[in-house]
Coordinates of C-alpha atoms and ligand atoms in Angstrom, one line a residue:
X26 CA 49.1 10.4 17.7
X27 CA 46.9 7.6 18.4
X28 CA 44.1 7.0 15.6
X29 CA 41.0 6.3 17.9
X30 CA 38.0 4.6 16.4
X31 CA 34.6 4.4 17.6
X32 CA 32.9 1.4 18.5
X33 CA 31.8 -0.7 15.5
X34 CA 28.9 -2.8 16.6
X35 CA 30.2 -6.6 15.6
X36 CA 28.3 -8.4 12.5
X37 CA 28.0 -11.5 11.0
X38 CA 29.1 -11.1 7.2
X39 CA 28.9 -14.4 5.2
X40 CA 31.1 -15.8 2.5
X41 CA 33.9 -13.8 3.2
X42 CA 37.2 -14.6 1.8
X43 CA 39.5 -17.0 3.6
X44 CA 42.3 -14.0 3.7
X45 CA 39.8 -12.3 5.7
X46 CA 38.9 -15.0 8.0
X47 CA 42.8 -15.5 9.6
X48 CA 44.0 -14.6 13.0
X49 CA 46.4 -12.4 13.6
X50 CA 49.5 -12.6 16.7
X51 CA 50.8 -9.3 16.8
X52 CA 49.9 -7.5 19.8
X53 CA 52.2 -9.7 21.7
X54 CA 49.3 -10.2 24.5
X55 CA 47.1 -12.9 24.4
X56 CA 43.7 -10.7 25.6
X57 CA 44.5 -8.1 22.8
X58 CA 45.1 -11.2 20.3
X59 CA 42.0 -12.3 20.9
X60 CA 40.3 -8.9 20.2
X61 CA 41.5 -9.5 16.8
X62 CA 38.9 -12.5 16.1
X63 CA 37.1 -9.4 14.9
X64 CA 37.9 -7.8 11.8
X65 CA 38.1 -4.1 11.0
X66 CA 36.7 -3.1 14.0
X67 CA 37.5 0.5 12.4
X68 CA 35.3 0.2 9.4
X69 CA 33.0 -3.2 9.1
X70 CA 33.5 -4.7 12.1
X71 CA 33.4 -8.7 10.8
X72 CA 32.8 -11.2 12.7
X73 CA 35.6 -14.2 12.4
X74 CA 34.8 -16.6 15.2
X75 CA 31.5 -17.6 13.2
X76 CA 31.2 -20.7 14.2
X77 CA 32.6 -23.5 17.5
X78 CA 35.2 -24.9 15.0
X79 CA 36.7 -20.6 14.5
X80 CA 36.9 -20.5 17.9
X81 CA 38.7 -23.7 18.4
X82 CA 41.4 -23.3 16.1
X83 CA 41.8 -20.3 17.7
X84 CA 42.5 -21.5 21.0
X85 CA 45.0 -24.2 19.2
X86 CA 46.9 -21.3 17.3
X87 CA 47.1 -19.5 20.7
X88 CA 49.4 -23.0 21.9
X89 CA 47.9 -23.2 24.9
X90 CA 45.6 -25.8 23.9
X91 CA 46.8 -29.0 22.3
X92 CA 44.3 -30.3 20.5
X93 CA 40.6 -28.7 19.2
X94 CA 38.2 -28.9 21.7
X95 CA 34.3 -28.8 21.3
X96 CA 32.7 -25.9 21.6
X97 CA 28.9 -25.3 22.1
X98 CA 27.2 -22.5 21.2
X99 CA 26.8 -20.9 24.5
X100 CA 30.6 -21.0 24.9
X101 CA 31.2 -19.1 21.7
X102 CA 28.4 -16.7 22.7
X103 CA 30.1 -16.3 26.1
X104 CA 33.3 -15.5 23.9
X105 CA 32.0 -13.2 22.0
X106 CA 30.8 -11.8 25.4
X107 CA 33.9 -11.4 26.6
X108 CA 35.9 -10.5 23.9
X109 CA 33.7 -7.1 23.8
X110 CA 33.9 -6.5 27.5
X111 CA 37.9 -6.4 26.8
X112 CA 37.9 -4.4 23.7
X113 CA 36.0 -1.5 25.8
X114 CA 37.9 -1.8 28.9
X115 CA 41.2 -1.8 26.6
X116 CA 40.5 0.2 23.9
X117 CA 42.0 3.5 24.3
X118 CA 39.0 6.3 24.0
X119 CA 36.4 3.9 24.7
X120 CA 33.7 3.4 27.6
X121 CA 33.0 0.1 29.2
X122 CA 29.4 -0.9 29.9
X123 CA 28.5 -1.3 33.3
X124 CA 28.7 -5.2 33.6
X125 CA 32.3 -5.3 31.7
X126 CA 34.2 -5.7 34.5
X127 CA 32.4 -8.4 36.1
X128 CA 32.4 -10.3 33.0
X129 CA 36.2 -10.4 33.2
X130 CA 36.5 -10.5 36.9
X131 CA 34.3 -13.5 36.7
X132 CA 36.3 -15.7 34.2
X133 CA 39.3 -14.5 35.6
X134 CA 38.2 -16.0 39.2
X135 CA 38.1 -19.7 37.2
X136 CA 41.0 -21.7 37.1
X137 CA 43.0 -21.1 34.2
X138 CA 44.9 -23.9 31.6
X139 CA 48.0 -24.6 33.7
X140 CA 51.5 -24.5 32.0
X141 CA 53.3 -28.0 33.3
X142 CA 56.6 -29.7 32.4
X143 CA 56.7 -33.1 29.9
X144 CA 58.9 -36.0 30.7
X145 CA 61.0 -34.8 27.7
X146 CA 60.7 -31.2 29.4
X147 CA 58.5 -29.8 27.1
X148 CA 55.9 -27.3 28.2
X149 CA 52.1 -28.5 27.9
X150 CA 49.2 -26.6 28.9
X151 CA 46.4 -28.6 30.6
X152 CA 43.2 -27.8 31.9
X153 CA 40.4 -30.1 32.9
X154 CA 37.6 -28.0 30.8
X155 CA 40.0 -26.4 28.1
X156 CA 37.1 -23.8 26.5
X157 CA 36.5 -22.1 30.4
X158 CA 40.1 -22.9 31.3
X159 CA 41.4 -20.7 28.0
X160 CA 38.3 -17.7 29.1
X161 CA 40.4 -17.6 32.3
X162 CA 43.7 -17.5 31.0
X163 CA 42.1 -14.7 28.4
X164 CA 40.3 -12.8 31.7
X165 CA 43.3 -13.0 33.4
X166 CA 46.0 -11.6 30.6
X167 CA 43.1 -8.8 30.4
X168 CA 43.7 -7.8 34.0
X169 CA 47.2 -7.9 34.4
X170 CA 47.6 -5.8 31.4
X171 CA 45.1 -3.3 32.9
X172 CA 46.4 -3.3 36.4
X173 CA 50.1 -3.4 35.1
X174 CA 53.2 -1.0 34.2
X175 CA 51.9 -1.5 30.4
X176 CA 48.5 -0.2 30.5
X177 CA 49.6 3.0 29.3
X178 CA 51.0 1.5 26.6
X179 CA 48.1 0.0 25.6
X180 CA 48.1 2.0 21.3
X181 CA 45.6 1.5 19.0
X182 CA 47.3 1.0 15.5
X183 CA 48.3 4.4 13.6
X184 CA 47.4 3.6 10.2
X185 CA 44.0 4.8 9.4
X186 CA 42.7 1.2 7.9
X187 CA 43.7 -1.1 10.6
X188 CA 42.6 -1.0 14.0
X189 CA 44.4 -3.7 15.8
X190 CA 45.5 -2.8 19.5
X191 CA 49.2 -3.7 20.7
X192 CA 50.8 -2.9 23.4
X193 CA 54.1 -0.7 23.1
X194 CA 57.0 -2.1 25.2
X195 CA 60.0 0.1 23.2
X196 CA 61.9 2.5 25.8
X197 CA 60.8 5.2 24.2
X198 CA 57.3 4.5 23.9
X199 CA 56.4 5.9 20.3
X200 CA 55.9 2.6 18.7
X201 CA 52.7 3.7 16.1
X202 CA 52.3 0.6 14.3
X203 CA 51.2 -3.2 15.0
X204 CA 53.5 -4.4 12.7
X205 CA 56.3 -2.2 10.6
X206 CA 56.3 -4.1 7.9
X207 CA 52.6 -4.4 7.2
X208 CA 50.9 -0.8 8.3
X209 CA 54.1 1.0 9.1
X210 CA 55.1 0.6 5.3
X211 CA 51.8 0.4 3.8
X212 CA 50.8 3.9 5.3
X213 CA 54.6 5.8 4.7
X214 CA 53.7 4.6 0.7
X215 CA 50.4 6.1 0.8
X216 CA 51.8 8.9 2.3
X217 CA 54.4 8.7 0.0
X218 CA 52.2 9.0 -3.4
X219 CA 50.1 11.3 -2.1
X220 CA 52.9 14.1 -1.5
X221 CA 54.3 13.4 -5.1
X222 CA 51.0 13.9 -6.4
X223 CA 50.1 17.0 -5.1
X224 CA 53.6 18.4 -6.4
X225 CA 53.0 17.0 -9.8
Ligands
ZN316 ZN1 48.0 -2.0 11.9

């Protein structure tokens, strides 16, 4: 059964703790990733791409982009932008606004950072305007997920304190977790105490 929450409008929470502030890479797509720059989109809804810098390192832990790049604060605005415009069009249970779609249709119409071969046949991703070119590569994951075999599979994250979408590419298709060891565990021990003490 999938946990559906409702749409937490995204804040700005200062001094959080660095914990809090980390990405997370297990959805195994790159637009549902990137949904993740927000945190407990269940319960507070925190925002972690609070500055240029968040977002850059973001786009560096993606490896797609090789080094920082600047960011100005109309790109991260546009970011943010587009991150939401995702998270409804993905989020199982939720409605997208009327513009969502062109917001993603429009960055994925750019041109996208390119994978290319090194001379030591390496892969490198370039693109001449990395911030737009890493939007379009975003837009574009967003709609081949949509459009694609997987969008059924598209699961919001079973454990009632997490709220991270994945997508579930097991055979069987009953995947409930984002990660096993982290929410599958963490929930089955809750579950676990709770049965023992009611029979105590
Ligand atoms: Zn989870």
């Amino acid at each position: 059964m999938a946990y559906t929450h409702v749409a937490v409008p995204v804040t700005i929470v200062r001094d959080l703790p660095p914990e809090e502030l980390r990405f997370h890479w297990k959805s195994g797509r790159l637009c549902l990733d990137f949904l993740a720059t927000v945190g407990e989109r269940w319960r507070r809804s925190f925002e972690r791409l609070l500055t240029g810098e968040d977002l850059a390192r973001w786009m560096v832990e993606t490896g797609m982009v090789q080094s920082a790049p600047a960011v100005s604060g109309s790109q991260l605005a546009a970011a943010r932008v587009l991150r939401e415009a995702i998270n409804r069009l993905a989020r199982p249970g939720l409605e997208p606004e009327p513009d969502d779609r062109d917001i993603v249709n429009g960055w994925a119409a750019r041109a996208p950072v390119a994978p290319q071969l090194t001379a030591e046949g390496k892969l490198a991703w370039v693109g001449a305007r990395p911030v737009e070119a890493m939007f379009a590569a975003i837009a574009r994951d967003a709609v081949d997920l949509l459009t694609g075999p997987l969008a059924a599979r598209i699961r919001e994250c079973s454990a009632p304190d997490c709220a991270l979408l994945f997508v579930d590419a097991s055979r069987p298709g009953r995947r409930r977790w984002c990660s096993t060891e982290a929410c599958g565990n963490r929930t089955r021990t809750k579950a676990y105490r709770r049965r023992r003490k009611e029979r105590a």
